[in-house]
PDB file of C-alpha atoms in Angstrom:
ATOM      1  CA  MET A 388      46.071 -15.565   8.185  1.00 39.00           C
ATOM      2  CA  ALA A 389      45.868 -12.847  10.809  1.00 44.00           C
ATOM      3  CA  ARG A 390      42.437 -11.672  11.816  1.00 45.00           C
ATOM      4  CA  THR A 391      42.009  -8.026  12.726  1.00 45.00           C
ATOM      5  CA  THR A 392      39.560  -7.478  15.528  1.00 43.00           C
ATOM      6  CA  GLY A 393      37.624  -4.392  16.396  1.00 45.00           C
ATOM      7  CA  SER A 394      38.066  -2.288  19.512  1.00 51.00           C
ATOM      8  CA  ASP A 395      35.439  -4.193  21.421  1.00 74.00           C
ATOM      9  CA  GLY A 396      37.168  -5.832  24.385  1.00 84.00           C
ATOM     10  CA  GLU A 397      34.983  -8.912  24.532  1.00 89.00           C
ATOM     11  CA  LYS A 398      35.450  -9.652  20.849  1.00 91.00           C
ATOM     12  CA  THR A 399      39.204  -9.207  21.161  1.00 92.00           C
ATOM     13  CA  GLU A 400      39.412 -11.518  24.158  1.00 94.00           C
ATOM     14  CA  ALA A 401      37.301 -14.126  22.361  1.00 94.00           C
ATOM     15  CA  ALA A 402      39.599 -13.891  19.335  1.00 95.00           C
ATOM     16  CA  ILE A 403      42.641 -14.343  21.574  1.00 96.00           C
ATOM     17  CA  ARG A 404      41.156 -17.450  23.170  1.00 96.00           C
ATOM     18  CA  GLU A 405      40.178 -18.954  19.823  1.00 96.00           C
ATOM     19  CA  ALA A 406      43.570 -18.335  18.262  1.00 97.00           C
ATOM     20  CA  ALA A 407      45.423 -19.532  21.354  1.00 97.00           C
ATOM     21  CA  THR A 408      43.427 -22.752  21.433  1.00 97.00           C
ATOM     22  CA  ALA A 409      44.311 -23.562  17.831  1.00 97.00           C
ATOM     23  CA  LEU A 410      47.977 -22.585  18.165  1.00 97.00           C
ATOM     24  CA  ILE A 411      48.618 -24.424  21.424  1.00 97.00           C
ATOM     25  CA  ALA A 412      46.802 -27.530  20.204  1.00 96.00           C
ATOM     26  CA  HIS A 413      48.942 -27.540  17.062  1.00 95.00           C
ATOM     27  CA  HIS A 414      52.359 -26.430  18.365  1.00 96.00           C
ATOM     28  CA  GLY A 415      52.194 -27.087  22.097  1.00 96.00           C
ATOM     29  CA  TYR A 416      52.151 -24.600  24.949  1.00 97.00           C
ATOM     30  CA  GLU A 417      55.919 -24.144  25.253  1.00 96.00           C
ATOM     31  CA  ALA A 418      56.400 -23.615  21.525  1.00 96.00           C
ATOM     32  CA  THR A 419      53.611 -21.025  21.240  1.00 97.00           C
ATOM     33  CA  SER A 420      54.749 -17.462  21.913  1.00 95.00           C
ATOM     34  CA  MET A 421      52.650 -14.465  22.817  1.00 95.00           C
ATOM     35  CA  ARG A 422      54.165 -12.638  19.831  1.00 95.00           C
ATOM     36  CA  GLN A 423      52.990 -15.428  17.531  1.00 96.00           C
ATOM     37  CA  LEU A 424      49.541 -15.278  19.089  1.00 97.00           C
ATOM     38  CA  ALA A 425      49.361 -11.497  18.693  1.00 96.00           C
ATOM     39  CA  ALA A 426      50.219 -11.805  15.008  1.00 95.00           C
ATOM     40  CA  GLU A 427      47.489 -14.402  14.546  1.00 95.00           C
ATOM     41  CA  VAL A 428      44.882 -12.212  16.226  1.00 95.00           C
ATOM     42  CA  GLY A 429      46.061  -9.040  14.525  1.00 93.00           C
ATOM     43  CA  VAL A 430      47.012  -6.944  17.566  1.00 92.00           C
ATOM     44  CA  GLN A 431      50.198  -5.681  19.129  1.00 91.00           C
ATOM     45  CA  ALA A 432      51.850  -8.138  21.488  1.00 90.00           C
ATOM     46  CA  ALA A 433      51.528  -5.688  24.366  1.00 91.00           C
ATOM     47  CA  ALA A 434      47.737  -5.697  23.901  1.00 91.00           C
ATOM     48  CA  LEU A 435      47.535  -9.361  24.893  1.00 94.00           C
ATOM     49  CA  TYR A 436      48.747  -8.608  28.388  1.00 94.00           C
ATOM     50  CA  ARG A 437      45.742  -6.404  29.068  1.00 93.00           C
ATOM     51  CA  TYR A 438      43.640  -9.552  28.899  1.00 95.00           C
ATOM     52  CA  PHE A 439      46.100 -12.163  30.125  1.00 96.00           C
ATOM     53  CA  PRO A 440      49.001 -10.837  32.236  1.00 95.00           C
ATOM     54  CA  THR A 441      51.004 -14.045  31.699  1.00 96.00           C
ATOM     55  CA  LYS A 442      50.977 -16.897  29.216  1.00 96.00           C
ATOM     56  CA  GLU A 443      50.039 -19.269  32.011  1.00 97.00           C
ATOM     57  CA  ASP A 444      47.023 -17.079  32.827  1.00 97.00           C
ATOM     58  CA  LEU A 445      45.867 -17.677  29.270  1.00 97.00           C
ATOM     59  CA  LEU A 446      46.432 -21.435  29.455  1.00 98.00           C
ATOM     60  CA  PHE A 447      44.639 -21.719  32.763  1.00 98.00           C
ATOM     61  CA  THR A 448      41.702 -19.709  31.428  1.00 97.00           C
ATOM     62  CA  LEU A 449      41.383 -22.066  28.451  1.00 98.00           C
ATOM     63  CA  MET A 450      41.494 -25.158  30.657  1.00 98.00           C
ATOM     64  CA  LEU A 451      39.085 -23.730  33.219  1.00 98.00           C
ATOM     65  CA  GLU A 452      36.584 -22.752  30.540  1.00 97.00           C
ATOM     66  CA  HIS A 453      36.824 -26.231  29.023  1.00 97.00           C
ATOM     67  CA  MET A 454      36.091 -28.040  32.281  1.00 97.00           C
ATOM     68  CA  GLU A 455      33.331 -25.663  33.373  1.00 97.00           C
ATOM     69  CA  ALA A 456      31.675 -26.002  29.968  1.00 97.00           C
ATOM     70  CA  LEU A 457      31.900 -29.795  30.167  1.00 96.00           C
ATOM     71  CA  LEU A 458      30.256 -29.876  33.588  1.00 96.00           C
ATOM     72  CA  ALA A 459      27.586 -27.428  32.423  1.00 95.00           C
ATOM     73  CA  ALA A 460      26.900 -29.487  29.291  1.00 94.00           C
ATOM     74  CA  TRP A 461      26.319 -32.606  31.354  1.00 94.00           C
ATOM     75  CA  GLY A 462      24.226 -30.760  33.917  1.00 90.00           C
ATOM     76  CA  GLY A 463      22.158 -29.273  31.124  1.00 81.00           C
ATOM     77  CA  THR A 464      21.164 -32.645  29.693  1.00 73.00           C
ATOM     78  CA  HIS A 465      18.684 -33.222  32.544  1.00 66.00           C
ATOM     79  CA  ALA A 466      19.852 -36.840  32.453  1.00 64.00           C
ATOM     80  CA  HIS A 467      20.229 -37.368  36.189  1.00 70.00           C
ATOM     81  CA  ALA A 468      16.968 -39.304  36.478  1.00 74.00           C
ATOM     82  CA  GLY A 469      15.963 -42.618  35.015  1.00 89.00           C
ATOM     83  CA  SER A 470      17.592 -46.020  34.955  1.00 93.00           C
ATOM     84  CA  PRO A 471      21.378 -46.403  35.211  1.00 94.00           C
ATOM     85  CA  ALA A 472      21.466 -47.600  31.586  1.00 95.00           C
ATOM     86  CA  ALA A 473      19.579 -44.513  30.398  1.00 93.00           C
ATOM     87  CA  ARG A 474      21.834 -42.196  32.389  1.00 95.00           C
ATOM     88  CA  LEU A 475      24.958 -43.939  31.111  1.00 95.00           C
ATOM     89  CA  SER A 476      23.678 -43.635  27.559  1.00 94.00           C
ATOM     90  CA  ALA A 477      23.135 -39.898  28.057  1.00 94.00           C
ATOM     91  CA  PHE A 478      26.584 -39.508  29.596  1.00 95.00           C
ATOM     92  CA  VAL A 479      28.287 -41.274  26.685  1.00 95.00           C
ATOM     93  CA  GLY A 480      26.402 -39.238  24.093  1.00 94.00           C
ATOM     94  CA  ASN A 481      27.113 -35.930  25.815  1.00 94.00           C
ATOM     95  CA  HIS A 482      30.792 -36.735  26.387  1.00 96.00           C
ATOM     96  CA  ILE A 483      31.499 -37.743  22.798  1.00 96.00           C
ATOM     97  CA  ALA A 484      29.597 -34.851  21.222  1.00 94.00           C
ATOM     98  CA  PHE A 485      31.237 -32.298  23.521  1.00 96.00           C
ATOM     99  CA  HIS A 486      34.782 -33.489  22.903  1.00 95.00           C
ATOM    100  CA  ILE A 487      34.431 -33.857  19.152  1.00 94.00           C
ATOM    101  CA  GLU A 488      33.105 -30.304  18.960  1.00 94.00           C
ATOM    102  CA  ARG A 489      35.976 -29.071  21.140  1.00 95.00           C
ATOM    103  CA  ARG A 490      38.784 -31.170  19.728  1.00 94.00           C
ATOM    104  CA  HIS A 491      41.510 -28.546  20.223  1.00 95.00           C
ATOM    105  CA  SER A 492      40.581 -27.563  23.755  1.00 96.00           C
ATOM    106  CA  THR A 493      40.302 -31.245  24.687  1.00 96.00           C
ATOM    107  CA  HIS A 494      43.829 -31.841  23.417  1.00 95.00           C
ATOM    108  CA  ILE A 495      45.115 -28.922  25.467  1.00 97.00           C
ATOM    109  CA  SER A 496      43.314 -30.080  28.594  1.00 95.00           C
ATOM    110  CA  ASN A 497      44.821 -33.541  28.250  1.00 93.00           C
ATOM    111  CA  MET A 498      48.365 -32.631  27.252  1.00 94.00           C
ATOM    112  CA  GLU A 499      49.204 -29.363  29.012  1.00 96.00           C
ATOM    113  CA  LEU A 500      48.379 -30.067  32.659  1.00 96.00           C
ATOM    114  CA  ARG A 501      52.122 -30.213  33.290  1.00 95.00           C
ATOM    115  CA  SER A 502      52.403 -26.537  32.342  1.00 96.00           C
ATOM    116  CA  LEU A 503      50.180 -25.337  35.191  1.00 97.00           C
ATOM    117  CA  SER A 504      51.403 -24.190  38.584  1.00 97.00           C
ATOM    118  CA  PRO A 505      50.510 -26.563  41.461  1.00 97.00           C
ATOM    119  CA  GLU A 506      47.646 -24.399  42.719  1.00 97.00           C
ATOM    120  CA  ARG A 507      46.056 -24.098  39.306  1.00 98.00           C
ATOM    121  CA  LEU A 508      46.641 -27.752  38.535  1.00 98.00           C
ATOM    122  CA  THR A 509      44.797 -28.664  41.726  1.00 98.00           C
ATOM    123  CA  ARG A 510      41.807 -26.562  40.713  1.00 97.00           C
ATOM    124  CA  ILE A 511      41.552 -28.189  37.284  1.00 98.00           C
ATOM    125  CA  LEU A 512      41.951 -31.664  38.753  1.00 97.00           C
ATOM    126  CA  LYS A 513      39.147 -30.959  41.220  1.00 98.00           C
ATOM    127  CA  LEU A 514      36.840 -30.106  38.340  1.00 97.00           C
ATOM    128  CA  ARG A 515      37.899 -33.269  36.559  1.00 97.00           C
ATOM    129  CA  GLY A 516      37.210 -35.222  39.689  1.00 96.00           C
ATOM    130  CA  ALA A 517      33.737 -33.715  39.976  1.00 96.00           C
ATOM    131  CA  TYR A 518      32.957 -34.747  36.400  1.00 96.00           C
ATOM    132  CA  GLU A 519      34.284 -38.272  36.813  1.00 96.00           C
ATOM    133  CA  LYS A 520      32.309 -38.576  40.047  1.00 96.00           C
ATOM    134  CA  GLU A 521      29.138 -38.219  37.979  1.00 95.00           C
ATOM    135  CA  LEU A 522      30.106 -41.255  35.914  1.00 96.00           C
ATOM    136  CA  ARG A 523      31.109 -43.267  38.958  1.00 97.00           C
ATOM    137  CA  ALA A 524      27.728 -42.554  40.540  1.00 95.00           C
ATOM    138  CA  ILE A 525      25.953 -43.935  37.474  1.00 96.00           C
ATOM    139  CA  LEU A 526      28.119 -47.045  37.440  1.00 97.00           C
ATOM    140  CA  ARG A 527      27.684 -47.576  41.181  1.00 96.00           C
ATOM    141  CA  ASP A 528      23.910 -47.284  40.900  1.00 95.00           C
ATOM    142  CA  GLY A 529      23.932 -49.776  38.063  1.00 96.00           C
ATOM    143  CA  ALA A 530      26.054 -52.232  40.007  1.00 96.00           C
ATOM    144  CA  GLU A 531      23.894 -51.934  43.123  1.00 95.00           C
ATOM    145  CA  THR A 532      20.662 -52.549  41.199  1.00 94.00           C
ATOM    146  CA  GLY A 533      22.100 -55.406  39.160  1.00 94.00           C
ATOM    147  CA  ALA A 534      21.848 -53.454  35.908  1.00 96.00           C
ATOM    148  CA  PHE A 535      25.632 -53.581  35.482  1.00 96.00           C
ATOM    149  CA  ASP A 536      28.118 -56.317  36.281  1.00 95.00           C
ATOM    150  CA  LEU A 537      31.285 -54.555  37.467  1.00 94.00           C
ATOM    151  CA  ASP A 538      34.377 -55.653  39.332  1.00 92.00           C
ATOM    152  CA  ASP A 539      35.721 -52.132  40.004  1.00 96.00           C
ATOM    153  CA  VAL A 540      33.657 -48.969  39.558  1.00 96.00           C
ATOM    154  CA  GLY A 541      36.644 -46.607  39.681  1.00 96.00           C
ATOM    155  CA  LEU A 542      38.726 -48.480  37.118  1.00 96.00           C
ATOM    156  CA  THR A 543      35.741 -48.904  34.832  1.00 97.00           C
ATOM    157  CA  ALA A 544      35.036 -45.162  34.983  1.00 97.00           C
ATOM    158  CA  MET A 545      38.643 -44.345  34.080  1.00 96.00           C
ATOM    159  CA  ALA A 546      38.603 -46.834  31.210  1.00 96.00           C
ATOM    160  CA  LEU A 547      35.395 -45.364  29.813  1.00 97.00           C
ATOM    161  CA  ILE A 548      36.646 -41.778  30.052  1.00 97.00           C
ATOM    162  CA  GLN A 549      39.855 -42.678  28.222  1.00 95.00           C
ATOM    163  CA  MET A 550      37.994 -44.646  25.564  1.00 95.00           C
ATOM    164  CA  MET A 551      35.438 -41.929  24.860  1.00 95.00           C
ATOM    165  CA  THR A 552      37.859 -39.002  24.938  1.00 95.00           C
ATOM    166  CA  GLY A 553      40.175 -40.878  22.590  1.00 93.00           C
ATOM    167  CA  VAL A 554      37.643 -40.384  19.805  1.00 92.00           C
ATOM    168  CA  ILE A 555      39.226 -36.993  19.055  1.00 90.00           C
ATOM    169  CA  VAL A 556      42.474 -38.693  18.022  1.00 90.00           C
ATOM    170  CA  TRP A 557      41.025 -40.401  14.971  1.00 90.00           C
ATOM    171  CA  PHE A 558      37.553 -39.009  14.237  1.00 85.00           C
ATOM    172  CA  ARG A 559      37.270 -36.623  11.298  1.00 83.00           C
ATOM    173  CA  PRO A 560      33.946 -35.097  10.192  1.00 78.00           C
ATOM    174  CA  GLY A 561      32.797 -36.167   6.764  1.00 72.00           C
ATOM    175  CA  GLU A 562      34.550 -39.510   6.770  1.00 74.00           C
ATOM    176  CA  ARG A 563      32.970 -42.957   7.090  1.00 77.00           C
ATOM    177  CA  LEU A 564      31.289 -42.454  10.461  1.00 80.00           C
ATOM    178  CA  SER A 565      29.079 -39.607  11.641  1.00 88.00           C
ATOM    179  CA  VAL A 566      29.039 -38.336  15.220  1.00 89.00           C
ATOM    180  CA  ALA A 567      25.793 -40.252  15.702  1.00 91.00           C
ATOM    181  CA  GLY A 568      27.355 -43.402  14.264  1.00 91.00           C
ATOM    182  CA  VAL A 569      30.411 -43.117  16.503  1.00 92.00           C
ATOM    183  CA  THR A 570      28.209 -42.540  19.525  1.00 93.00           C
ATOM    184  CA  GLU A 571      26.060 -45.568  18.741  1.00 93.00           C
ATOM    185  CA  THR A 572      29.110 -47.806  18.338  1.00 93.00           C
ATOM    186  CA  TYR A 573      30.798 -46.521  21.493  1.00 94.00           C
ATOM    187  CA  LEU A 574      27.583 -46.868  23.455  1.00 95.00           C
ATOM    188  CA  ALA A 575      27.326 -50.522  22.442  1.00 95.00           C
ATOM    189  CA  MET A 576      30.940 -51.077  23.523  1.00 95.00           C
ATOM    190  CA  THR A 577      30.285 -49.254  26.776  1.00 96.00           C
ATOM    191  CA  MET A 578      27.301 -51.418  27.614  1.00 96.00           C
ATOM    192  CA  ARG A 579      29.317 -54.552  26.961  1.00 95.00           C
ATOM    193  CA  LEU A 580      32.147 -53.232  29.110  1.00 95.00           C
ATOM    194  CA  VAL A 581      29.868 -52.578  32.081  1.00 97.00           C
ATOM    195  CA  GLY A 582      28.085 -55.911  31.646  1.00 95.00           C
ATOM    196  CA  ALA A 583      24.755 -54.172  31.076  1.00 91.00           C
ATOM    197  CA  THR A 584      21.722 -56.386  31.488  1.00 69.00           C
ATOM    198  CA  THR A 585      19.395 -54.295  29.350  1.00 50.00           C
ATOM    199  CA  GLY A 586      15.862 -55.606  29.537  1.00 43.00           C
ATOM    200  CA  ARG A 587      16.676 -57.673  32.617  1.00 39.00           C
ATOM    201  CA  GLU A 588      17.210 -54.850  35.081  1.00 40.00           C
ATOM    202  CA  GLU A 589      13.927 -55.267  36.931  1.00 40.00           C
ATOM    203  CA  PRO A 590      14.283 -59.059  37.423  1.00 37.00           C
ATOM    204  CA  HIS A 591      17.709 -58.436  38.915  1.00 38.00           C
ATOM    205  CA  VAL A 592      16.272 -55.870  41.291  1.00 36.00           C
ATOM    206  CA  HIS A 593      13.523 -58.246  42.392  1.00 35.00           C
ATOM    207  CA  GLN A 594      15.967 -61.072  42.780  1.00 35.00           C
ATOM    208  CA  HIS A 595      18.196 -58.979  45.008  1.00 36.00           C
ATOM    209  CA  ALA A 596      15.196 -57.975  47.064  1.00 35.00           C
ATOM    210  CA  GLU A 597      14.206 -61.613  47.534  1.00 37.00           C
ATOM    211  CA  LEU A 598      17.718 -62.504  48.640  1.00 33.00           C
ATOM    212  CA  ARG A 599      17.724 -59.713  51.216  1.00 35.00           C
ATOM    213  CA  ALA A 600      14.347 -60.863  52.487  1.00 34.00           C
TER     214      ALA A 600
END
């Protein structure tokens, strides 16, 4: 059903973004027209171009907002201190909660990279790289202290990102598992995947120190 917005520019732009996110996630970027979007928002098609001169401008804005919000959400957890296991636990919890809440924008960010121009694609990929670097740093710290048993930090990081983001494919609120239940289960799997030595981290550190001595 179309939603009629007021004359306030910020409200109209927010309505455009919300409707575009739902439409593109459902139909795909190529199959979603600006005319269809205008009808959903309840404005004339020409009005959309005052906010987004091209359809790609709109797509890029949605993807940029998604990645910036993800980085801000992780930065806002204040989880950059503590043991590697504690930081990894915080990362997993933040990642799953963020992507479940933003299911549609996550789908767009994963599936519509091909629709961006090279320059814009590079910018989004840099933000992705910055986020994944945070996870790699946690895994590297864990491996260096003996808290984690890893063969390849980079591959493990990619596997974890894919596993956690994949929650949006099957998770539905109100079914058997809650967000907290999913997070707990995925955290347990994550710790097994990284070979976490929970409760034995300090002995490993001391042992490594003795070997260096």
